[in-house]
C-alpha cells in the first residue's frame, strides 16, 4: 500500500517542482492531490509525464484524506492551514519560514540532521529550511565532523526564482525591455533587477540585517546544534533565473587542510566537488539547474586566520533548496516513522 500525498501551493515554482520530484523519485504514493488558493481552482498541473491533476481549494480540503502534505504556499497559508492539517492526522512538511524556529518543530536537512525527525509527532509539522541555508549546511556538515566550526561569513548570490514566478517574469520583461528601449518597470523588487544586483532580500531588521540574513544564521545554528556557530551573512539577489551561489568563509576551532576538506565533502551524500585551478574548473548556477546535488568549488586556505577555509557553493534552489529536500524528508519519514502495514 502506498501513501496519499497533498501538495499545497501546487501551481507555484516550488509546488510544481515538488510534483516533478515526487514523480521522478517514484515516491510510493497511491494518490496525489494538487492544492492551491481558490483562484487556481480548476487549473491543471502535471504529475510525471502523463498525468494531469486538477487543482483543488486548499482552504476547504479535508486533510484527513492524506498521510503527508508538502506545503509551499507561503507563511500565511502555513500559519492557517498547517495546524488544521496536523490536527487531522496529516504530517506537514512546510517550505515557508513560518514554522522553522518554532520550538518542537524539527528543521531538517536529511543528510545533515535526519535524526531530528524523531520529534516530528510533537506538532505533526516539519520545517524545510531556507534555500540558502540548505546548500550551505550540506557543505558545512562534513567539515564540522573534522574540525569544529567557530564562525562563518557568507555572501549569497540568489536567483530570482527564489522570489517566485512573478519575479522571474520581471527579470525577463526588464531584460527584454532594455533591448527594445522600453523603460523597465519594477514591481517585485525594490530596484531594477536586470543587469543589476540587489543587496536586499526580505525585510530589514533593527540591527540593519535583513530577515534572509537572520534566517541563515539562526537556521544554521538550529540544524547544526549543539554546535554554536557564529554566522554573518550578506544576501544578494542577482539576475539569474535558477540557481544560488554562495561565497563561504569558514573559521575552525582546530586544524583542517584543503585536502581533508575536499575528501570529506566528496564523500558526503548529496555533495559534488568540482575544483580545478584552471579555466572552467568550477561550477556556476547556470550549470546546476535541474541537478540534485550541491556543488563545491574554489576550496582554498584562508591565510588571515589560524584555521580557515574559503569555498564556493552552488545549488538549484528549487530542487535541493526546496522541493527535493522536502521530498527527501517525506522519504525518510515513511522509511523510519510511517511504515505502511
Short mmCIF file of C-alpha atoms in Angstrom, two decimals:
data_model
loop_
_atom_site.label_atom_id
_atom_site.label_comp_id
_atom_site.label_asym_id
_atom_site.label_seq_id
_atom_site.Cartn_x
_atom_site.Cartn_y
_atom_site.Cartn_z
CA UNK A 1 0.00 0.00 0.00
CA UNK A 2 1.19 3.49 -0.83
CA UNK A 3 0.65 6.89 0.70
CA UNK A 4 -1.79 9.67 -0.01
CA UNK A 5 0.03 12.96 -0.56
CA UNK A 6 -1.12 16.57 -0.91
CA UNK A 7 0.99 19.35 -2.40
CA UNK A 8 -0.20 22.76 -1.16
CA UNK A 9 0.85 25.61 -3.44
CA UNK A 10 0.95 23.23 -6.40
CA UNK A 11 0.79 25.99 -9.02
CA UNK A 12 3.90 27.83 -7.79
CA UNK A 13 7.55 27.32 -8.76
CA UNK A 14 8.35 25.06 -5.82
CA UNK A 15 4.98 23.30 -5.78
CA UNK A 16 5.37 22.25 -9.40
CA UNK A 17 8.91 21.10 -8.65
CA UNK A 18 7.62 19.07 -5.69
CA UNK A 19 5.23 17.24 -8.01
CA UNK A 20 8.03 16.65 -10.52
CA UNK A 21 10.35 15.37 -7.81
CA UNK A 22 7.77 13.02 -6.30
CA UNK A 23 7.22 11.50 -9.75
CA UNK A 24 10.92 11.34 -10.69
CA UNK A 25 11.87 9.60 -7.46
CA UNK A 26 8.95 7.15 -7.64
CA UNK A 27 7.68 8.15 -4.23
CA UNK A 28 5.30 5.41 -3.03
CA UNK A 29 2.12 7.43 -3.50
CA UNK A 30 -1.25 5.87 -4.24
CA UNK A 31 -2.91 9.23 -4.68
CA UNK A 32 -1.71 12.82 -5.16
CA UNK A 33 -3.80 15.92 -4.52
CA UNK A 34 -2.76 19.28 -6.01
CA UNK A 35 -3.96 22.14 -3.81
CA UNK A 36 -3.77 25.91 -4.13
CA UNK A 37 -5.79 29.01 -3.33
CA UNK A 38 -9.35 29.39 -4.58
CA UNK A 39 -8.24 31.50 -7.56
CA UNK A 40 -6.48 28.44 -9.01
CA UNK A 41 -9.40 26.02 -8.73
CA UNK A 42 -9.90 24.17 -12.00
CA UNK A 43 -6.39 24.68 -13.30
CA UNK A 44 -4.33 21.59 -14.02
CA UNK A 45 -0.75 20.78 -13.08
CA UNK A 46 1.47 17.95 -14.29
CA UNK A 47 2.50 14.96 -12.22
CA UNK A 48 5.02 12.86 -14.07
CA UNK A 49 4.99 12.54 -17.84
CA UNK A 50 1.40 11.52 -18.42
CA UNK A 51 -0.77 12.65 -15.50
CA UNK A 52 -2.60 15.95 -15.10
CA UNK A 53 -4.06 16.87 -11.73
CA UNK A 54 -6.97 19.25 -11.22
CA UNK A 55 -6.21 21.87 -8.62
CA UNK A 56 -8.42 21.83 -5.52
CA UNK A 57 -9.02 24.55 -2.93
CA UNK A 58 -6.55 24.18 -0.06
CA UNK A 59 -8.81 26.17 2.30
CA UNK A 60 -11.65 23.64 2.12
CA UNK A 61 -9.66 20.43 1.58
CA UNK A 62 -10.14 17.58 4.07
CA UNK A 63 -6.57 16.81 5.17
CA UNK A 64 -7.69 13.64 6.94
CA UNK A 65 -7.65 12.11 3.43
CA UNK A 66 -3.86 12.29 3.22
CA UNK A 67 -0.84 10.98 5.12
CA UNK A 68 1.60 13.78 4.24
CA UNK A 69 1.16 17.32 2.94
CA UNK A 70 4.03 19.19 1.31
CA UNK A 71 3.40 22.91 1.78
CA UNK A 72 4.90 25.64 -0.40
CA UNK A 73 2.22 28.29 -0.23
CA UNK A 74 3.86 30.99 1.90
CA UNK A 75 3.81 31.89 5.56
CA UNK A 76 0.16 32.91 5.85
CA UNK A 77 -1.10 29.65 4.39
CA UNK A 78 1.30 27.71 6.60
CA UNK A 79 0.09 29.62 9.67
CA UNK A 80 -3.59 28.93 8.93
CA UNK A 81 -3.59 25.53 7.26
CA UNK A 82 -0.64 23.59 8.71
CA UNK A 83 -2.18 23.23 12.21
CA UNK A 84 -5.50 22.24 10.64
CA UNK A 85 -3.79 19.55 8.57
CA UNK A 86 -1.70 18.36 11.52
CA UNK A 87 -4.75 18.06 13.76
CA UNK A 88 -6.42 15.96 11.06
CA UNK A 89 -3.58 13.43 11.38
CA UNK A 90 -1.60 14.54 8.35
CA UNK A 91 2.14 15.20 8.70
CA UNK A 92 3.01 18.62 7.28
CA UNK A 93 6.37 19.38 5.64
CA UNK A 94 6.39 23.15 5.25
CA UNK A 95 8.68 25.11 2.96
CA UNK A 96 7.84 28.56 4.34
CA UNK A 97 9.76 30.29 7.11
CA UNK A 98 6.78 30.36 9.47
CA UNK A 99 7.48 27.18 11.49
CA UNK A 100 11.26 26.94 11.18
CA UNK A 101 12.22 28.40 14.55
CA UNK A 102 9.15 27.15 16.40
CA UNK A 103 10.13 25.01 19.42
CA UNK A 104 9.09 21.41 18.89
CA UNK A 105 9.17 21.67 15.09
CA UNK A 106 12.16 19.85 13.55
CA UNK A 107 14.13 21.85 10.97
CA UNK A 108 15.64 19.17 8.79
CA UNK A 109 18.16 18.56 6.05
CA UNK A 110 18.10 14.75 5.99
CA UNK A 111 21.79 14.25 5.19
CA UNK A 112 22.80 16.67 7.96
CA UNK A 113 20.41 16.16 10.89
CA UNK A 114 17.97 13.47 9.84
CA UNK A 115 17.74 12.19 13.41
CA UNK A 116 15.79 15.35 14.29
CA UNK A 117 12.80 13.81 12.50
CA UNK A 118 12.23 11.65 15.57
CA UNK A 119 10.50 14.63 17.17
CA UNK A 120 8.02 15.23 14.33
CA UNK A 121 4.98 13.95 16.27
CA UNK A 122 5.08 16.77 18.83
CA UNK A 123 3.25 19.01 16.37
CA UNK A 124 2.98 16.83 13.24
CA UNK A 125 4.84 19.64 11.45
CA UNK A 126 8.35 19.50 9.97
CA UNK A 127 10.04 22.63 8.62
CA UNK A 128 12.06 22.79 5.40
CA UNK A 129 14.95 25.25 5.82
CA UNK A 130 15.72 28.33 3.74
CA UNK A 131 17.15 27.51 0.31
CA UNK A 132 20.48 29.23 1.01
CA UNK A 133 20.79 27.60 4.43
CA UNK A 134 20.24 24.11 2.99
CA UNK A 135 23.05 24.26 0.46
CA UNK A 136 25.45 25.85 2.95
CA UNK A 137 24.93 23.26 5.72
CA UNK A 138 25.41 20.50 3.14
CA UNK A 139 28.95 21.82 2.72
CA UNK A 140 29.47 22.54 6.43
CA UNK A 141 28.47 19.18 7.94
CA UNK A 142 31.36 17.08 6.58
CA UNK A 143 33.79 19.83 7.61
CA UNK A 144 32.29 20.13 11.10
CA UNK A 145 32.89 16.41 11.53
CA UNK A 146 36.63 17.03 11.07
CA UNK A 147 37.12 20.28 12.98
CA UNK A 148 34.58 22.30 14.99
CA UNK A 149 33.40 25.41 13.13
CA UNK A 150 33.63 28.70 15.02
CA UNK A 151 32.47 31.31 12.55
CA UNK A 152 31.10 31.70 9.03
CA UNK A 153 30.99 34.78 6.82
CA UNK A 154 28.84 34.13 3.76
CA UNK A 155 27.79 36.23 0.79
CA UNK A 156 24.95 34.82 -1.29
CA UNK A 157 24.13 35.33 -4.96
CA UNK A 158 20.47 34.31 -5.07
CA UNK A 159 18.46 33.77 -8.23
CA UNK A 160 15.11 35.42 -8.83
CA UNK A 161 13.18 32.12 -8.81
CA UNK A 162 13.56 32.20 -5.03
CA UNK A 163 11.11 35.11 -5.08
CA UNK A 164 8.52 33.31 -7.21
CA UNK A 165 7.22 33.15 -10.74
CA UNK A 166 6.35 36.86 -10.92
CA UNK A 167 9.94 37.71 -10.04
CA UNK A 168 11.20 35.53 -12.89
CA UNK A 169 8.79 37.29 -15.23
CA UNK A 170 10.08 40.66 -14.05
CA UNK A 171 13.68 39.75 -14.84
CA UNK A 172 12.64 38.52 -18.29
CA UNK A 173 10.49 41.55 -19.08
CA UNK A 174 13.05 44.07 -17.81
CA UNK A 175 15.83 42.44 -19.83
CA UNK A 176 13.70 42.39 -22.97
CA UNK A 177 12.58 45.97 -22.34
CA UNK A 178 16.12 47.29 -22.13
CA UNK A 179 16.92 45.82 -25.56
CA UNK A 180 13.85 47.41 -27.18
CA UNK A 181 14.26 50.74 -25.38
CA UNK A 182 11.21 50.17 -23.16
CA UNK A 183 11.83 51.59 -19.67
CA UNK A 184 11.92 48.67 -17.16
CA UNK A 185 9.10 48.58 -14.62
CA UNK A 186 9.77 47.26 -11.12
CA UNK A 187 7.07 45.56 -9.08
CA UNK A 188 8.61 42.51 -7.40
CA UNK A 189 11.96 44.06 -6.49
CA UNK A 190 12.95 47.34 -4.86
CA UNK A 191 15.42 48.14 -7.66
CA UNK A 192 15.80 47.12 -11.28
CA UNK A 193 16.97 43.51 -11.30
CA UNK A 194 18.00 43.21 -14.96
CA UNK A 195 21.76 43.83 -15.36
CA UNK A 196 21.94 44.63 -11.64
CA UNK A 197 22.38 43.09 -8.20
CA UNK A 198 20.27 43.98 -5.16
CA UNK A 199 21.71 43.60 -1.62
CA UNK A 200 18.25 43.27 -0.12
CA UNK A 201 16.20 40.07 0.35
CA UNK A 202 13.19 40.09 2.68
CA UNK A 203 12.58 42.91 5.17
CA UNK A 204 15.12 44.95 7.14
CA UNK A 205 15.54 44.35 10.87
CA UNK A 206 16.51 46.81 13.60
CA UNK A 207 20.21 45.86 13.51
CA UNK A 208 20.47 46.53 9.76
CA UNK A 209 20.41 42.88 8.71
CA UNK A 210 17.64 41.57 6.51
CA UNK A 211 15.41 38.70 7.60
CA UNK A 212 17.03 36.50 4.95
CA UNK A 213 20.41 37.11 6.57
CA UNK A 214 18.96 36.47 10.03
CA UNK A 215 17.34 33.24 8.81
CA UNK A 216 20.66 31.90 7.56
CA UNK A 217 22.23 32.50 10.98
CA UNK A 218 19.53 31.10 13.24
CA UNK A 219 18.61 28.20 10.98
CA UNK A 220 22.24 27.11 10.65
CA UNK A 221 22.59 27.01 14.43
CA UNK A 222 19.36 25.01 14.85
CA UNK A 223 20.30 22.48 12.18
CA UNK A 224 23.93 22.14 13.31
CA UNK A 225 23.09 22.02 17.04
CA UNK A 226 24.63 21.53 19.53
CA UNK A 227 27.38 23.43 17.72
CA UNK A 228 27.17 27.18 18.41
CA UNK A 229 28.35 28.61 15.10
CA UNK A 230 28.53 32.37 14.57
CA UNK A 231 27.14 33.27 11.13
CA UNK A 232 27.35 36.65 9.39
CA UNK A 233 25.52 36.74 6.05
CA UNK A 234 25.04 39.25 3.26
CA UNK A 235 22.25 38.11 0.93
CA UNK A 236 22.11 39.49 -2.59
CA UNK A 237 19.57 38.97 -5.39
CA UNK A 238 21.21 38.54 -8.80
CA UNK A 239 19.80 38.47 -12.37
CA UNK A 240 19.87 34.67 -12.70
CA UNK A 241 16.68 32.67 -13.18
CA UNK A 242 17.54 29.48 -11.24
CA UNK A 243 20.47 28.53 -9.01
CA UNK A 244 22.01 30.12 -5.94
CA UNK A 245 25.72 30.73 -5.41
CA UNK A 246 27.47 31.34 -2.09
CA UNK A 247 30.96 32.51 -1.22
CA UNK A 248 31.59 30.95 2.19
CA UNK A 249 34.46 31.76 4.54
CA UNK A 250 34.81 29.35 7.47
CA UNK A 251 36.92 29.67 10.62
CA UNK A 252 37.55 26.46 12.54
CA UNK A 253 38.47 25.70 16.14
CA UNK A 254 41.17 23.31 15.02
CA UNK A 255 43.34 22.44 12.03
CA UNK A 256 41.91 21.28 8.71
CA UNK A 257 43.66 21.11 5.36
CA UNK A 258 42.27 21.81 1.90
CA UNK A 259 42.87 18.17 1.00
CA UNK A 260 40.97 16.92 4.06
CA UNK A 261 38.09 19.25 3.30
CA UNK A 262 37.83 18.17 -0.33
CA UNK A 263 37.95 14.49 0.61
CA UNK A 264 35.25 14.86 3.28
CA UNK A 265 32.90 16.81 1.04
CA UNK A 266 33.37 14.40 -1.87
CA UNK A 267 32.35 11.52 0.40
CA UNK A 268 29.28 13.29 1.76
CA UNK A 269 25.95 12.25 0.21
CA UNK A 270 24.40 14.92 -1.97
CA UNK A 271 27.62 16.91 -2.43
CA UNK A 272 29.84 17.01 -5.52
CA UNK A 273 33.27 18.65 -5.56
CA UNK A 274 34.41 20.13 -8.87
CA UNK A 275 37.52 22.07 -8.02
CA UNK A 276 40.27 22.56 -10.58
CA UNK A 277 42.50 25.60 -10.51
CA UNK A 278 42.11 26.37 -14.19
CA UNK A 279 39.65 27.95 -16.61
CA UNK A 280 36.20 26.34 -16.24
CA UNK A 281 37.41 24.31 -13.26
CA UNK A 282 34.45 25.35 -11.12
CA UNK A 283 30.65 25.15 -11.21
CA UNK A 284 28.24 28.05 -11.74
CA UNK A 285 24.48 28.39 -11.12
CA UNK A 286 23.70 28.02 -14.83
CA UNK A 287 25.16 24.52 -14.78
CA UNK A 288 23.25 23.20 -11.76
CA UNK A 289 19.71 23.80 -12.98
CA UNK A 290 17.86 20.50 -12.61
CA UNK A 291 20.64 18.92 -10.54
CA UNK A 292 20.00 17.35 -7.13
CA UNK A 293 23.47 17.76 -5.65
CA UNK A 294 25.13 20.78 -4.08
CA UNK A 295 28.38 21.59 -5.92
CA UNK A 296 31.56 22.84 -4.26
CA UNK A 297 34.44 24.64 -5.98
CA UNK A 298 37.27 27.08 -5.20
CA UNK A 299 38.30 25.39 -1.94
CA UNK A 300 41.34 27.18 -0.55
CA UNK A 301 43.07 28.13 2.68
CA UNK A 302 42.29 31.49 4.28
CA UNK A 303 45.71 32.77 5.42
CA UNK A 304 44.23 35.61 7.50
CA UNK A 305 43.19 33.28 10.37
CA UNK A 306 44.90 30.33 12.02
CA UNK A 307 42.39 27.73 10.83
CA UNK A 308 40.34 28.98 7.91
CA UNK A 309 38.99 27.90 4.54
CA UNK A 310 37.04 29.61 1.78
CA UNK A 311 34.86 27.89 -0.78
CA UNK A 312 32.24 28.47 -3.49
CA UNK A 313 28.96 26.60 -3.18
CA UNK A 314 26.15 26.37 -5.77
CA UNK A 315 22.84 24.54 -5.97
CA UNK A 316 19.46 24.51 -7.68
CA UNK A 317 17.34 26.47 -5.21
CA UNK A 318 14.10 24.94 -6.49
CA UNK A 319 15.35 21.38 -6.04
CA UNK A 320 17.73 20.72 -3.13
CA UNK A 321 17.00 24.23 -1.89
CA UNK A 322 13.27 23.46 -1.62
CA UNK A 323 11.35 20.66 -3.38
CA UNK A 324 13.93 17.88 -3.27
CA UNK A 325 14.74 18.46 0.39
CA UNK A 326 11.02 18.33 1.25
CA UNK A 327 10.57 15.08 -0.68
CA UNK A 328 13.68 13.60 0.96
CA UNK A 329 12.15 14.45 4.34
CA UNK A 330 8.99 12.61 3.27
CA UNK A 331 11.06 9.64 2.11
CA UNK A 332 12.88 9.47 5.45
CA UNK A 333 9.59 9.87 7.29
CA UNK A 334 7.90 6.93 5.58
CA UNK A 335 11.02 4.77 5.85
CA UNK A 336 11.54 5.31 9.58
CA UNK A 337 8.33 6.53 11.17
CA UNK A 338 5.26 5.94 8.96
CA UNK A 339 5.59 2.43 7.56
CA UNK A 340 2.52 1.02 5.87
CA UNK A 341 1.34 -2.25 7.38
#
